Each structure stands twice: as C-alpha cells, then as structure tokens.
Short mmCIF file of C-alpha atoms in Angstrom, two decimals:
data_model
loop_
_atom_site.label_atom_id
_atom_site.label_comp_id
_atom_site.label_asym_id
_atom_site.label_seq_id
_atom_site.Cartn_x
_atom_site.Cartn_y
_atom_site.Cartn_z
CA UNK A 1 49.31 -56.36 68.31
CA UNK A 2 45.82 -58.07 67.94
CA UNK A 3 45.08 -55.73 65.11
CA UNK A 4 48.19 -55.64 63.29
CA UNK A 5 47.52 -59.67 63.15
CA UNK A 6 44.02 -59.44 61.83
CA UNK A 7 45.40 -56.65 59.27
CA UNK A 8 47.95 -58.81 58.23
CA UNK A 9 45.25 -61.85 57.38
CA UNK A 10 43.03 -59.49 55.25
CA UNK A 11 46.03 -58.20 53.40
CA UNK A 12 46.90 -61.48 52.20
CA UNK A 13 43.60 -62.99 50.41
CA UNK A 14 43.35 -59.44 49.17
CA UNK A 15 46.52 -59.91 47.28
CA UNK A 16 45.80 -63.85 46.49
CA UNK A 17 42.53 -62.36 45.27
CA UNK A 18 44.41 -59.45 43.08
CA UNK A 19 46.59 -62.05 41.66
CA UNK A 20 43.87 -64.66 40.11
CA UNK A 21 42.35 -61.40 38.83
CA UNK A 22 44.94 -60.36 36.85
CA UNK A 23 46.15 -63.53 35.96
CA UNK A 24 42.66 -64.25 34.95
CA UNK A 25 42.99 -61.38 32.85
CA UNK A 26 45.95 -62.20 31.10
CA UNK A 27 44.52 -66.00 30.17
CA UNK A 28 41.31 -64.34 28.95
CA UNK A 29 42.98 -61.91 26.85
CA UNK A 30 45.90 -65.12 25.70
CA UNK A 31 42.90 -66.81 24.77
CA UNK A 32 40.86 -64.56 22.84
CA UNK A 33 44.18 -63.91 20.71
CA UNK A 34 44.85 -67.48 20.20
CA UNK A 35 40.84 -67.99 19.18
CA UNK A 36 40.88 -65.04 16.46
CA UNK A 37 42.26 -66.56 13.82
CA UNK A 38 40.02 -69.75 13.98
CA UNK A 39 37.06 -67.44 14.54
CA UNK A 40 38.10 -65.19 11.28
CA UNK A 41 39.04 -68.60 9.08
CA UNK A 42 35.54 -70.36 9.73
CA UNK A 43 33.76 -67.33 9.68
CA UNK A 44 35.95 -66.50 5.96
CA UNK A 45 34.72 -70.05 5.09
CA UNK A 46 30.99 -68.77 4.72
CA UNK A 47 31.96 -65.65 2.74
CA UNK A 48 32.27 -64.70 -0.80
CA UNK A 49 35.52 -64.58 -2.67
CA UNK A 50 34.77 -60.83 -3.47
CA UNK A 51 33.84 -59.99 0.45
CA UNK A 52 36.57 -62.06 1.62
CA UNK A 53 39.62 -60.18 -0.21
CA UNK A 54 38.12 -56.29 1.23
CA UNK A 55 39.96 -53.76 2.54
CA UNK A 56 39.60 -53.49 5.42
CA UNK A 57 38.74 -56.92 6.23
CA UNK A 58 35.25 -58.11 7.72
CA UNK A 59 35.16 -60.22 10.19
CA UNK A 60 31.49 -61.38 10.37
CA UNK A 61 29.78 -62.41 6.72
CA UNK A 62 27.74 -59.71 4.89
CA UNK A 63 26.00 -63.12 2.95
CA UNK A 64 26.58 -66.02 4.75
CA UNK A 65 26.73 -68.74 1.85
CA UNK A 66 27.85 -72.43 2.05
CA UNK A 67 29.38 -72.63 -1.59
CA UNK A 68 32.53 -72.77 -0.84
CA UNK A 69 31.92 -76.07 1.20
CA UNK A 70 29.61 -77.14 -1.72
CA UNK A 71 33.06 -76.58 -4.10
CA UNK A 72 34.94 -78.60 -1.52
CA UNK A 73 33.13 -81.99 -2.75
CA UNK A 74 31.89 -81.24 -6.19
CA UNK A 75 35.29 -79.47 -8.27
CA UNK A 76 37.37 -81.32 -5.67
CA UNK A 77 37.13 -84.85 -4.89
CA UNK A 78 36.92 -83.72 -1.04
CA UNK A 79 34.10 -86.84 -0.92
CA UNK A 80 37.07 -89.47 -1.60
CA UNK A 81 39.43 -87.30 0.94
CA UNK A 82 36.84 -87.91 3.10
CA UNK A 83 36.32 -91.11 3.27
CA UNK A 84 39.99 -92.29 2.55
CA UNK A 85 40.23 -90.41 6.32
CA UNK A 86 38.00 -92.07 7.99
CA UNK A 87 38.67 -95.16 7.13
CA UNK A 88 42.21 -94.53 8.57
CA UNK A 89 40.92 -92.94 11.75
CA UNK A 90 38.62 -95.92 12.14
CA UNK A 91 41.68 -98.53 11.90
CA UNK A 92 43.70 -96.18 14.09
CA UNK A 93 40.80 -96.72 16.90
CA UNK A 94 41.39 -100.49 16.14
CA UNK A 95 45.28 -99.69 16.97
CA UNK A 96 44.67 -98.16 19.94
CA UNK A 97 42.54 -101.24 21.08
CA UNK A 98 45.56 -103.04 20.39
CA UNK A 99 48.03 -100.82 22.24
CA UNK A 100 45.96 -101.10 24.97
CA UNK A 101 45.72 -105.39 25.23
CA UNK A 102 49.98 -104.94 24.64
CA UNK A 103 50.24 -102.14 27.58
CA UNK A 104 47.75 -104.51 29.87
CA UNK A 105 49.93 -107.55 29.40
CA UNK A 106 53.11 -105.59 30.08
CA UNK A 107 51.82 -103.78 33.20
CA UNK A 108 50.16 -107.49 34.42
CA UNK A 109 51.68 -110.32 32.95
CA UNK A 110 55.48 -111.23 34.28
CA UNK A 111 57.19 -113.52 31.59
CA UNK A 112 60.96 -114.17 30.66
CA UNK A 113 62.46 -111.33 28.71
CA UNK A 114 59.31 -109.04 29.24
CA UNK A 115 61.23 -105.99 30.71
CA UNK A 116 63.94 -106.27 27.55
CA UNK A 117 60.65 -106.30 25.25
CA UNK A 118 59.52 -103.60 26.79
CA UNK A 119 63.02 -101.94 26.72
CA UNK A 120 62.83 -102.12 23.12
CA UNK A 121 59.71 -100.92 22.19
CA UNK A 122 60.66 -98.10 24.33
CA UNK A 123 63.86 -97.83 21.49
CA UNK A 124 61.62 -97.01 19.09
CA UNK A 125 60.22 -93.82 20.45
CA UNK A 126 63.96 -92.43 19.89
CA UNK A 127 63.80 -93.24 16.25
CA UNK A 128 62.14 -90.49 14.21
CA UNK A 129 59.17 -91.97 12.06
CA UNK A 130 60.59 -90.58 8.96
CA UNK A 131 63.92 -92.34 9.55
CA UNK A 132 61.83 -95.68 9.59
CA UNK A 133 59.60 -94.40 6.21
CA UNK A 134 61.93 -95.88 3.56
CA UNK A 135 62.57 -99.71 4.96
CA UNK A 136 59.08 -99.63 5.98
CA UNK A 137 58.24 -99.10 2.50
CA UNK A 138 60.61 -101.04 1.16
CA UNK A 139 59.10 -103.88 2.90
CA UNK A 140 55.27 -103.05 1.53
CA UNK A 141 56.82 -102.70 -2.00
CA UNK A 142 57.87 -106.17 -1.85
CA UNK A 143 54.07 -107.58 -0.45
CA UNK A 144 52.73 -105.47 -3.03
CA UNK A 145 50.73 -103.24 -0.45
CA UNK A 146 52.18 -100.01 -2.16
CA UNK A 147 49.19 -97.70 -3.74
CA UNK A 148 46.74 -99.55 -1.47
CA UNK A 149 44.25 -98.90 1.70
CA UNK A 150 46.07 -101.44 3.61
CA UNK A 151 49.47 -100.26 2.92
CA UNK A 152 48.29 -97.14 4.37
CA UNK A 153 46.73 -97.84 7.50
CA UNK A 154 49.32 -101.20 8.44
CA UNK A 155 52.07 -99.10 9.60
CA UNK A 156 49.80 -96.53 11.97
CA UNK A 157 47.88 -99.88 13.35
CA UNK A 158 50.38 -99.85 16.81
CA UNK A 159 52.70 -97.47 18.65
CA UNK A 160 55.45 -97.41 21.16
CA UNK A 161 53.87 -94.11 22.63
CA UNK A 162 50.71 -95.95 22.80
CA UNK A 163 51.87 -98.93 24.34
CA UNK A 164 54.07 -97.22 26.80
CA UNK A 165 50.86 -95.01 28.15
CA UNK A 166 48.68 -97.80 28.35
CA UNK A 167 51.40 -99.96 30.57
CA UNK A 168 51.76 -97.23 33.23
CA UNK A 169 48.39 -96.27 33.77
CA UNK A 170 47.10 -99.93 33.51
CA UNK A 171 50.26 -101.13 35.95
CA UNK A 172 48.09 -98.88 39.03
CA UNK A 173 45.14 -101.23 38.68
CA UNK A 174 45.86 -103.17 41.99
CA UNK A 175 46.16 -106.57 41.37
CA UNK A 176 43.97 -108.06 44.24
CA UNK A 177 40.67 -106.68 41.75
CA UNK A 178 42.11 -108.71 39.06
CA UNK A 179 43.30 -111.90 41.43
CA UNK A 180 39.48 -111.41 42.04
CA UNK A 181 37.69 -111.26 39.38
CA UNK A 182 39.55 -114.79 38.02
CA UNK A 183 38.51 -116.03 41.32
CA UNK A 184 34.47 -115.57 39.91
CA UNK A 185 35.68 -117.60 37.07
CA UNK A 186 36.56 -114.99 34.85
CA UNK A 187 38.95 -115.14 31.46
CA UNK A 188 41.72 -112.88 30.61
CA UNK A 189 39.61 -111.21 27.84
CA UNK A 190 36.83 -110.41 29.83
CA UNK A 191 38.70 -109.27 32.61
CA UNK A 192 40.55 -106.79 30.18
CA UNK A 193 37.29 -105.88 28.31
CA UNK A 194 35.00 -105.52 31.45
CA UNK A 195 37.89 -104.25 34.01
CA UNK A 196 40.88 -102.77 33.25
CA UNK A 197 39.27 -100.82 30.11
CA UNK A 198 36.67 -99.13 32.43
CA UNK A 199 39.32 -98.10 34.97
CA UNK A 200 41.31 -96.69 32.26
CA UNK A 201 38.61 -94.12 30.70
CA UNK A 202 41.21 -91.26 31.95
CA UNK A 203 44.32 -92.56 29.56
CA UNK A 204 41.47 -93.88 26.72
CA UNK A 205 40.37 -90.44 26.32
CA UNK A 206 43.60 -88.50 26.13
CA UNK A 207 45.25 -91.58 23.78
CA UNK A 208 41.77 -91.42 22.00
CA UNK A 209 42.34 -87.26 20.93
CA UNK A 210 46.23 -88.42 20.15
CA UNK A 211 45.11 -91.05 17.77
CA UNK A 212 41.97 -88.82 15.83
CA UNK A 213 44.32 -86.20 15.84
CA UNK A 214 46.75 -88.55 13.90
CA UNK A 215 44.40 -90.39 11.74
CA UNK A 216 42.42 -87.18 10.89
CA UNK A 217 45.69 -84.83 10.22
CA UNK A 218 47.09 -87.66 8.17
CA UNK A 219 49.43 -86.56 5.79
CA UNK A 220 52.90 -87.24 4.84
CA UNK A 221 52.82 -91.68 4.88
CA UNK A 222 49.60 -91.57 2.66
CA UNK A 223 51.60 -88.79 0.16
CA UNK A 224 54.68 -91.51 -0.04
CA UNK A 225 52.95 -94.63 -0.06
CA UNK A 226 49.62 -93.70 -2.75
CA UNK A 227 50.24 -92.96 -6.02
CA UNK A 228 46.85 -92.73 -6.93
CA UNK A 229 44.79 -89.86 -5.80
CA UNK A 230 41.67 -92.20 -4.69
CA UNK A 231 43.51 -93.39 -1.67
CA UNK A 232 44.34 -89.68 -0.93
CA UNK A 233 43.42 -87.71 2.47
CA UNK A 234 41.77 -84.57 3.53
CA UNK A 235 45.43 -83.33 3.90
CA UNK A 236 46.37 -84.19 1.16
CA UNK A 237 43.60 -82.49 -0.54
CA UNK A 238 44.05 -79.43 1.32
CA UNK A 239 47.57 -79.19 -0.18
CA UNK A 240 46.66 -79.65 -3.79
CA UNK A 241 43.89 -77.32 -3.23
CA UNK A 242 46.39 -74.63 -1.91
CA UNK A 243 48.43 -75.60 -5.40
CA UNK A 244 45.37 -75.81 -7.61
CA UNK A 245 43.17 -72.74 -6.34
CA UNK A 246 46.02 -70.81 -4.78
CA UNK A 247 43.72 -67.51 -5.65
CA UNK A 248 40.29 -68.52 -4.37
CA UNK A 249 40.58 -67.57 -0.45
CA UNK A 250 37.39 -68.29 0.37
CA UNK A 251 37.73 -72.08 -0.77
CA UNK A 252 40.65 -72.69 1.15
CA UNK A 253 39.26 -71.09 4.11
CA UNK A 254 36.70 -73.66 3.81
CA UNK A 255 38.90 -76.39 3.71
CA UNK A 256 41.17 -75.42 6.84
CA UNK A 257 37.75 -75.26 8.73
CA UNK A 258 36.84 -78.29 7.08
CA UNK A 259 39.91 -79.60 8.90
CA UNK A 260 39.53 -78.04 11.89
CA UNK A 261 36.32 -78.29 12.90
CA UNK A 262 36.01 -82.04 14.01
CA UNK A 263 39.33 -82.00 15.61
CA UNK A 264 38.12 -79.52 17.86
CA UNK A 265 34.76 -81.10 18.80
CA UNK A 266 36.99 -84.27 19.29
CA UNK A 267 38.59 -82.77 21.97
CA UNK A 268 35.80 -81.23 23.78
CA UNK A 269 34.16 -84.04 24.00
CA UNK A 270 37.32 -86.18 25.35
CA UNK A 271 38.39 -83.12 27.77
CA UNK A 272 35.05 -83.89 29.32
CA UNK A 273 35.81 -87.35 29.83
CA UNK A 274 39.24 -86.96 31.14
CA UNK A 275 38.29 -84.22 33.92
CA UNK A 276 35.04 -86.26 34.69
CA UNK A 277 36.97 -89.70 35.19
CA UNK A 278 40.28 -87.62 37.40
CA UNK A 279 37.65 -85.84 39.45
CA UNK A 280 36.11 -89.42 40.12
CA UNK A 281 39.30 -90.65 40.73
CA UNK A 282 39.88 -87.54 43.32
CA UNK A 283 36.63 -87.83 45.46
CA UNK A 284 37.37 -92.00 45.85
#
C-alpha cells in the first residue's frame, strides 16, 4: 500500500511537469508565429526594392541600407508627421495627469451628486467615439479650432476609461495614510502628487501604454478635423504613402516599422514597471 502511495505522488508532478512542457511548447511556437511578420517587415525595411520583391523571399538583408528611412523624411514630409505626433502624445500624457486628479477625487472626495457624476461619465464609455465625432466638431467649427493643433489634441485631453481606472485603483489607497499625511500639515495637491501617484505606479503604467498607444496610432480625428497636411500624423502619412508609393515595398515597410517600433519599446519598458510594482505589492 506504502508503495502504491509513493507511486502515485511521483506520477503526478511527472504529469504537472509534462503539461508545462508542452504547453510551453505550444506558447513558444504561438509566439514565434505571431513575431514573424514583425521580424520580416523591419528586417524588409533595411532592404532594397529589387531584393525585397525576390522569389523566393529573403528574410535577412543581402545589403542592409537605411534609404528607405532616409525617403521617409526627405520625399515625404515624415519630419512634420513626426512631430504633429508627438506633440499629441505629449498632451495625451497631460490628459492622463488629468484623469488621474478626476479618478483621485472620485475615489476620495464624498460630495452631493458625486456617484450620479460618476454614473455619467461612466455613460459615455457606451457611446462609440465616432458617434460623438460630428457634434464634437460641430462645436470646434464654431470656436474656429477646425484645421488647428488645438482642435486636435482638445478632444483626446480626458477619458471616461481613464477616469474610471484611476477611481478604482486610487479608491484601495486606505484612507488612514491620507487622514495622515493632512495631519503633518499637508495640502490636497501634495498629497495627490507625493502619495497617491506613487502608490498608483501599477495603473500609471498600464494607462500610460493605453494613452502612447492612442496618441502615437493617431489617426482617424486628426484626418476629419485637419485640412491641411502640416497638422497631419505618422498615420496619416502612412496612408498616403500606401496611396502615393503603392509600388515601392521597401518604403512602406519602412514606415510600418517606423510605426511599430516605439510602440513596442513603450511597452517593454511599462511591462517592467507594472510586474515590478504587483510583485512589490505581493511580497508587502
């Protein structure tokens, strides 16, 4: 009986130990499938548009040249794209500041009619943005904000989504650290600044990829709203570059990496952040 016991207890992490190894398997082979056509589009980037069109395809560069990025900002005006972009990613970092002082005094201040406020900025997660696109810029029209910077970037500047993550992560600070800190005398803005946005690293980092992600992929608003191709984006760009040089490959391979690229260093360095900060969070 004794060894029918013990050969029951080896069988068991034998088969817990043949299951992560082939579902290891099947994640490392998901992922290399998933990662192939990134690999083959930035590695098409640095090719020539007579090596890139071969049959059968290449994956690595014979001649690795940077031309094609060189194209990018001197036939196209990917310089303009470029900075149009950032300047909206950089005023979508100042919205997320903002979300985060609404979702703090939501989750910490009590005040008559707060829950119905918060009810119906809740409301307007159910409305589709591009439902909202015409009155929105019917309203700019009428400032005078149409086929300008500000016109552009006004309507990203806060979010419901944004607000609504800040609030519940912000309404687990316990209140006694806050009750405390006022205690030493401090104000409402420093105990946001200098508490609450420290503890909240975790949700700052994942709304932080949301809103590059958004600024950075840009697209549809800034087509509506400019008229004029100097307040135009990078995607933007990379759609009259598919229409403009629909036959050079190699260009538009080095605009999709273009693209790509920075969103995915963005992430890796916020990942890092947001495991960090929940493993913290664990071992306390």
């Amino acid at each position: 009986m004794k060894s029918a016991a013990v050969n029951t207890r080896h069988k068991a992490p034998n088969k817990d130990r043949l299951f992560q190894w082939i579902a290891g398997i099947i994640l490392t082979l998901g992922g290399i499938i998933f990662v192939i056509p990134f690999v083959w589009m930035i590695f098409s980037s640095l090719k020539t548009e007579n090596e890139i069109i071969l049959i059968p395809p290449t994956l690595f560069p014979n001649e690795v040249t940077f031309e094609n990025f060189k194209n990018l900002f001197t036939n196209m005006n990917f310089s303009v794209y470029l900075k149009n972009t950032l300047i909206i990613v950089f005023f979508s970092f100042i919205g997320m500041f903002l979300n985060a002082m609404a979702g703090y005094g939501f989750a910490k201040f009590k005040f008559k009619g707060s829950n119905n406020l918060f009810i119906m900025v809740l409301a307007t997660m159910m409305i589709p943005g591009q439902v909202t696109m015409i009155p929105v810029y019917l309203i700019l029209n009428k400032m005078g904000l149409t086929n300008t910077m500000i016109g552009i970037v006004l309507p990203a500047l806060v979010g419901a989504f944004g607000i609504f993550l800040f609030r519940q992560f912000m309404s687990t600070i316990p209140n006694e650290l806050l009750e405390a800190t006022r205690i030493d005398g401090a104000g409402e803005f420093r105990i946001f600044n200098q508490v609450a946005l420290p503890i909240s690293k975790p949700i700052i980092a994942v709304q932080g990829i949301l809103t590059f992600i958004a600024g950075w992929n840009s697209f549809l608003w800034p087509l509506i709203i400019a008229s004029d191709e100097k307040y135009y984006t990078l995607s933007v760009g990379l759609s009259l570059l598919k229409g403009q040089y629909g036959g050079q490959n190699a260009l538009q391979m080095a605009g999709a990496a273009f693209m790509v690229i920075p969103v995915i260093v963005v992430f890796i360095v916020f990942q890092k952040s947001i495991i960090e900060n929940y493993s913290t969070s664990g071992i306390k």
